Coordinates of C-alpha atoms and ligand atoms in Angstrom, one line a residue:
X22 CA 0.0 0.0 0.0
X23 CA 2.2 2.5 1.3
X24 CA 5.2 2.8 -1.9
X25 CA 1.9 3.5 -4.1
X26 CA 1.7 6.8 -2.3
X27 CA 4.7 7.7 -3.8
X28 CA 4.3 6.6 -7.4
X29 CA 4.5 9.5 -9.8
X30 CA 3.1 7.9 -12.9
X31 CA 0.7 9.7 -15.2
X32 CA 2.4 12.7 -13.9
X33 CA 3.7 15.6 -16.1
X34 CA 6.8 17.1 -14.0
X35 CA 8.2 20.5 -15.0
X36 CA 11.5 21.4 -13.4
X37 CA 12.7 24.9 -14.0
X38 CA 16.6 25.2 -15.1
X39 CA 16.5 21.4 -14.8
X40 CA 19.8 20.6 -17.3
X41 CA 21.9 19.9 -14.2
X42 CA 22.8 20.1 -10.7
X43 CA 19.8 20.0 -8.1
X44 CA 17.2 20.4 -11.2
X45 CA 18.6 16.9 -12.8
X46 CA 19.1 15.3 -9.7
X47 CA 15.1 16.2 -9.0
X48 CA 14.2 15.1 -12.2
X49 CA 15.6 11.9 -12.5
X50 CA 14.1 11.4 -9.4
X51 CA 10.7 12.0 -10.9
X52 CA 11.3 10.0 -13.7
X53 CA 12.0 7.2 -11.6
X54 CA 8.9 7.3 -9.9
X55 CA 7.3 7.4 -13.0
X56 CA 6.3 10.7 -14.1
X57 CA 6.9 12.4 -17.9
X58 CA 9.7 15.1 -17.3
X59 CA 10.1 18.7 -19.2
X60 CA 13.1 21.0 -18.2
X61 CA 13.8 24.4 -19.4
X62 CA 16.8 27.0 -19.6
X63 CA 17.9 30.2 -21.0
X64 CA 20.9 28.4 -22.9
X65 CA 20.2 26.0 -25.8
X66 CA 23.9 24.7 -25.5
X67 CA 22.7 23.7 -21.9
X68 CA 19.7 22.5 -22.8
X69 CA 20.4 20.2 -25.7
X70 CA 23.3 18.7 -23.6
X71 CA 21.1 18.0 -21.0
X72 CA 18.0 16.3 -23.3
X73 CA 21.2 14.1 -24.5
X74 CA 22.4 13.1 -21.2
X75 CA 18.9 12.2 -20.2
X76 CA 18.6 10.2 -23.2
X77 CA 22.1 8.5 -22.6
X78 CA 20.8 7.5 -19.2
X79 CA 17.4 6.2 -20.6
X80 CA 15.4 9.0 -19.6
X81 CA 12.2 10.5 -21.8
X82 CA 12.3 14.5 -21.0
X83 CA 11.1 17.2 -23.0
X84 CA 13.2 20.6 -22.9
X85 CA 11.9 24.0 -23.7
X86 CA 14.3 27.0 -24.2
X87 CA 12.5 30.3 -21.8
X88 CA 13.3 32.9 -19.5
X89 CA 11.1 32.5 -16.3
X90 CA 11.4 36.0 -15.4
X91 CA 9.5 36.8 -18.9
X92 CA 5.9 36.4 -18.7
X93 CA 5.4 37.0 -22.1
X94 CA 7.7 34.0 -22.6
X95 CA 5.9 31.6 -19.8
X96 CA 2.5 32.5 -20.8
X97 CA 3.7 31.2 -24.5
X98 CA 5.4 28.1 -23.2
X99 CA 2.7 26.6 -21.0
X100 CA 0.0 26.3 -23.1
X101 CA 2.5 24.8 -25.3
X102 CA 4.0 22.4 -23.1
X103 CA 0.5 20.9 -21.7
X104 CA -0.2 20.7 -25.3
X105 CA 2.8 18.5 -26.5
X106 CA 3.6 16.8 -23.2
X107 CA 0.8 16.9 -21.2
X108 CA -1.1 18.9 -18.2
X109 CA 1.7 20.2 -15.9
X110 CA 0.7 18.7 -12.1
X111 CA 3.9 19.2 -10.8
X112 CA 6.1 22.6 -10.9
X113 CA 9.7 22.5 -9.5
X114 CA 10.3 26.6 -9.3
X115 CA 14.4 25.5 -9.4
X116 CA 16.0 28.3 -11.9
X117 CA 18.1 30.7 -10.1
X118 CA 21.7 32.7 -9.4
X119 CA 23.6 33.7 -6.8
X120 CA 25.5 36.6 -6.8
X121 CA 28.2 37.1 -4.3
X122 CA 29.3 40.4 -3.4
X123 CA 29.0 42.5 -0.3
X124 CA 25.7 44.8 -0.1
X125 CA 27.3 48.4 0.5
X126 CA 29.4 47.4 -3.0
X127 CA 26.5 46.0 -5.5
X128 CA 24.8 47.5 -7.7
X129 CA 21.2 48.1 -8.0
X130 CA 20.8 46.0 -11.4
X131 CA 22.8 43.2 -9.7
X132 CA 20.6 42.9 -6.8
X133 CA 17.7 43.0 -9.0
X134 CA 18.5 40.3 -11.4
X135 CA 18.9 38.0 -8.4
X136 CA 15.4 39.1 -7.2
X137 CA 14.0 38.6 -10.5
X138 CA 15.4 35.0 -11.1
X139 CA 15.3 33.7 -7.7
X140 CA 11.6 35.1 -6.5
X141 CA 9.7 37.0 -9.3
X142 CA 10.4 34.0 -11.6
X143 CA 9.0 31.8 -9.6
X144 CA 5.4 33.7 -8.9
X145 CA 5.6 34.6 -12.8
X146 CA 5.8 30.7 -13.3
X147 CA 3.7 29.3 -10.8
X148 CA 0.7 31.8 -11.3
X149 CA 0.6 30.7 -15.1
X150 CA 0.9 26.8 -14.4
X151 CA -1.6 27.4 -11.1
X152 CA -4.6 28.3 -13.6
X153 CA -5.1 24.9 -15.0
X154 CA -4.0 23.0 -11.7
X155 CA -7.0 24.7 -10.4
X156 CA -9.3 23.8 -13.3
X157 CA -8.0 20.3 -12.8
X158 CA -8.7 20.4 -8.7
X159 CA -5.2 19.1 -7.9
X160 CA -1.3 20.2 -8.3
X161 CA 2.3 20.6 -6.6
X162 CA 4.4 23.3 -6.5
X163 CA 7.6 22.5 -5.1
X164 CA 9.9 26.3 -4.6
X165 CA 13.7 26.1 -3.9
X166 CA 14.7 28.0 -1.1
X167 CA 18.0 27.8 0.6
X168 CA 19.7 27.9 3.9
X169 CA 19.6 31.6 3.2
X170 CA 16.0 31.4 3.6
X171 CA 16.7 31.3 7.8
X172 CA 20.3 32.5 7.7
X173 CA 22.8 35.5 6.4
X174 CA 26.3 35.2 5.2
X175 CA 28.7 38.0 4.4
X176 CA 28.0 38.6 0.3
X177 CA 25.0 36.6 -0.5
X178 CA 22.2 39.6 1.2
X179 CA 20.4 40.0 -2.2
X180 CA 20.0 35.9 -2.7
X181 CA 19.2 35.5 1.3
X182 CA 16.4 38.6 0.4
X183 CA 14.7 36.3 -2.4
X184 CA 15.2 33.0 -0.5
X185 CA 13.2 34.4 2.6
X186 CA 10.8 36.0 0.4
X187 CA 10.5 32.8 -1.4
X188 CA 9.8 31.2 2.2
X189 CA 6.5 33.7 2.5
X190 CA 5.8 33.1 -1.3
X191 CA 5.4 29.4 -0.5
X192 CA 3.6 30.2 2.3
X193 CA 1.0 32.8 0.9
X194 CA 0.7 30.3 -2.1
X195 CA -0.6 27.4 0.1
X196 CA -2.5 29.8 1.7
X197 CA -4.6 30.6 -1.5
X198 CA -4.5 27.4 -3.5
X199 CA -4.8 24.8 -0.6
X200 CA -8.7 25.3 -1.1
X201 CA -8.2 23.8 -4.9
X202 CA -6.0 20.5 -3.8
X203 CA -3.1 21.9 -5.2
X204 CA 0.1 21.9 -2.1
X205 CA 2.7 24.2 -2.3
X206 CA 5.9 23.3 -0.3
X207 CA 10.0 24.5 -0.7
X208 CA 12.7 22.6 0.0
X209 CA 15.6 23.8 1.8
X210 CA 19.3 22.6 1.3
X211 CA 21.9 22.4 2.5
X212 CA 25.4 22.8 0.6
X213 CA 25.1 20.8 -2.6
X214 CA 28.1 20.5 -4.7
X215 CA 27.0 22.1 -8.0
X216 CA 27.9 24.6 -10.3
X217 CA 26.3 27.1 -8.2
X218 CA 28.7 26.3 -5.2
X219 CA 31.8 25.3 -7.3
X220 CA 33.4 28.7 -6.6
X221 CA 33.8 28.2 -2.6
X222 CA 34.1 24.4 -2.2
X223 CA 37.5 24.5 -3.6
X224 CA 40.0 23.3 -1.4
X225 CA 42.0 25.7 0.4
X226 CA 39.0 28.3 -0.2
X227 CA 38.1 28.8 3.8
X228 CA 34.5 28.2 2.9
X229 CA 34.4 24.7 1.9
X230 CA 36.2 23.5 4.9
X231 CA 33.3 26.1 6.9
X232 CA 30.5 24.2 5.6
X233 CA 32.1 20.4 6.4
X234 CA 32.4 21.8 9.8
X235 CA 29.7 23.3 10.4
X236 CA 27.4 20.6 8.7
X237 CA 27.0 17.6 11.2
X238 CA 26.8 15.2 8.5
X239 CA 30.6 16.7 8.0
X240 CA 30.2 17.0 4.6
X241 CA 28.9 19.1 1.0
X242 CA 25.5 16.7 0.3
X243 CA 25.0 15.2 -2.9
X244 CA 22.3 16.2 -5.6
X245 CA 20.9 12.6 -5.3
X246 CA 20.1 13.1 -2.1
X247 CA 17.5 15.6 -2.4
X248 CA 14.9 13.6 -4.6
X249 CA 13.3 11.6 -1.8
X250 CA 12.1 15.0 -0.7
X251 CA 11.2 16.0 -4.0
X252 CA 9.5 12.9 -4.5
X253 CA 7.4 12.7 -1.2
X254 CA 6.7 16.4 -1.9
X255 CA 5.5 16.0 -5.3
X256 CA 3.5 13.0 -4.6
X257 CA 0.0 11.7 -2.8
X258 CA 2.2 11.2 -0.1
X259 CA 2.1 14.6 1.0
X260 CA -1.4 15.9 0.6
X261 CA -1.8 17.4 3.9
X262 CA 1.0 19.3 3.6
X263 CA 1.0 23.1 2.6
X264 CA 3.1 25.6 3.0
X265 CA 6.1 24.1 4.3
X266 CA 10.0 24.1 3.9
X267 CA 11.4 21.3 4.4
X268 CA 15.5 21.1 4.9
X269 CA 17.9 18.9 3.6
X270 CA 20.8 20.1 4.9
X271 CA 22.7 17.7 6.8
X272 CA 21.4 19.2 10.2
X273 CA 23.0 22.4 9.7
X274 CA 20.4 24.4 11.0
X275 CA 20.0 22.1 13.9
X276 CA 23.1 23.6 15.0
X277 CA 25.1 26.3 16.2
X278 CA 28.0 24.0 15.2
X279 CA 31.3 23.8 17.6
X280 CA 34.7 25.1 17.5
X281 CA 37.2 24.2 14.6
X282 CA 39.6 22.2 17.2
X283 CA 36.6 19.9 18.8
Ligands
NAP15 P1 22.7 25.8 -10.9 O1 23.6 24.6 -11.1 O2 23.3 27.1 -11.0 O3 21.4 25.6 -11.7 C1 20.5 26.7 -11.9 C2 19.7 26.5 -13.1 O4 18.8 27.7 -13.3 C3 20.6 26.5 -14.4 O5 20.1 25.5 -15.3 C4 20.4 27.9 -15.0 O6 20.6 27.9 -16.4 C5 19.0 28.1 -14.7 N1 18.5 29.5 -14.8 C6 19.1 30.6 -14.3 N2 18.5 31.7 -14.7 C7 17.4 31.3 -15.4 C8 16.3 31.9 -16.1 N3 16.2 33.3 -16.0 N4 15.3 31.2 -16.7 C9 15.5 29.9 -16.8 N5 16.5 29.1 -16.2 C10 17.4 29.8 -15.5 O7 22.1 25.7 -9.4 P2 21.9 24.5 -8.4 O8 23.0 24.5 -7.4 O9 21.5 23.2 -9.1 O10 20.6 25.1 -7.6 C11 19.3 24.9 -8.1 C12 18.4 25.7 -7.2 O11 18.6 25.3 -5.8 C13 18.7 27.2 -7.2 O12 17.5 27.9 -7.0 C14 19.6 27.4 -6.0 O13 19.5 28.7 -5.5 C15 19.0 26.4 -5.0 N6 19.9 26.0 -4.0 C16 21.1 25.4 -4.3 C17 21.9 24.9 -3.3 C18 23.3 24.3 -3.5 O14 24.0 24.0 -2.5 N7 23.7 24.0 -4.8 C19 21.5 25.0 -2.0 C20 20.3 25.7 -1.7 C21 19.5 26.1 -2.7 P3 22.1 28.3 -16.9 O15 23.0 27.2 -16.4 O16 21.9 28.3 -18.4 O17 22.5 29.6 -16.4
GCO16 C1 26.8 30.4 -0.7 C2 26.1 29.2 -1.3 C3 24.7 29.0 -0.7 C4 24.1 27.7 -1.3 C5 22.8 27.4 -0.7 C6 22.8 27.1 0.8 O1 27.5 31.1 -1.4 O2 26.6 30.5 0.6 O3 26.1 29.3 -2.7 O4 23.9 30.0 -1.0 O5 24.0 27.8 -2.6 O6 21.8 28.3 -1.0 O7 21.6 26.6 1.2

């Protein structure tokens, strides 16, 4: 009885700037369980190499090349996409930057862009895709926050500003769309060796040996390791839950961590 509540078939998953890290990991996830997968990004390069590498590995997925912070853009794709693939019931809002410079030095346009990717893209997106999830009674939308969602960190302010407002976005979502079966939940990780993170998890760089110490699990995580909570969000298995984040961070903000020579 109980695996059924996680099976994902019939599904139609789109994953937002799923051609690698977190967004393949995710999606492969969903594919696993059963569910048709579309991806999109703002580089065809990326986007073609990722529809091969999915193929390579046996995987059916559908790619669409779009800017989530363009609504003219999004309102064109959807249609399209529920039209060749298939009514979208699941929406991974994943797309987004990271900027890291300190706030007194960046410039307006810089803090913007990360606002515009990171939070407005994901309303944009999910207020299009929410209109026939509500015609259809049922849908999950699944938002990527971060650690930055509870914590700062010296350069990252204009990401940690669209990663809490994410956190309220998720929650005033569920709020308004709970009514029409459709849950909206985030996810919160940890430090997840990606592209995103290549720049301070080389070694010697006094970050990367930061996060292994102050991570309890005493290490980065691995991408694979966030699809079971991708999966149990996206599936029947979590239809009484709304408006939550749940972390997967390796109990990092279970702590207050301990000092270096512990
Ligand atoms: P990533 O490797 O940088 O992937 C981000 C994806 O978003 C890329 O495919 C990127 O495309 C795409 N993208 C960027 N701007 C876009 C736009 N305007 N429209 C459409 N697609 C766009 O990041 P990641 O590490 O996998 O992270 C995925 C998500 O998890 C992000 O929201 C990130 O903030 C969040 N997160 C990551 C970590 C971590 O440790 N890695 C931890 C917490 C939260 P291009 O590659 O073509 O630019
Ligand atoms: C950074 C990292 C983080 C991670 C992640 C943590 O520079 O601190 O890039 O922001 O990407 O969001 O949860």
């Amino acid at each position: 009885m109980s695996i059924q509540l996680f099976d994902l078939t019939g599904q139609v998953a789109l994953v937002t700037g799923g051609t690698h890290g977190l967004g393949m990991a995710m999606g492969k996830g969903f594919t696993a369980a059963g569910a048709r997968l579309v991806i999109n990004d703002i580089s065809a390069d990326k986007l073609d190499a990722a529809l091969k590498q999915y193929s390579e590995a046996g995987i059916d997925s559908a790619g669409y090349l779009f800017d989530v912070t363009s609504e003219k853009q999004v309102l064109e794709m959807i249609p399209r996409i529920e039209r060749e693939v298939g009514p979208i019931s699941i929406l991974v809002n994943n797309a987004g930057i990271i900027k890291r410079i300190p706030l007194a030095e960046m410039a307006v346009e810089d803090f913007r862009q990360v606002l515009d990717i990171d939070l407005v893209g994901p309303f944009i997106m999910s207020k299009t895709v929410v209109k026939g999830m509500i015609k259809r009674g049922r849908g999950k939308i699944i938002n990527m926050c971060s650690m930055m969602s509870e914590l700062g960190r010296d350069t990252v302010g204009a990401y940690a500003a669209a990663k809490g407002g994410l956190k309220m976005l998720t929650r005033n979502m569920a709020t308004e769309w709970a009514p029409y079966n459709i849950q909206v939940n985030g996810i919160g990780p940890g430090y997840y060796a990606t592209s995103q993170t290549a720049p301070i998890r080389q070694k010697g760089n006094p970050m990367n040996e930061f996060i292994i110490s102050r991570t309890p699990a005493g290490r980065w995580g691995d991408p694979d390791e966030l699809r079971g909570a991708a999966i149990f969000l996206a599936s029947r298995a979590s239809d009484f839950v709304n408006g939550h984040i749940l972390y997967v961070d390796g109990g990092i903000l279970a702590t207050i961590g301990k000092p270096a020579n512990e």
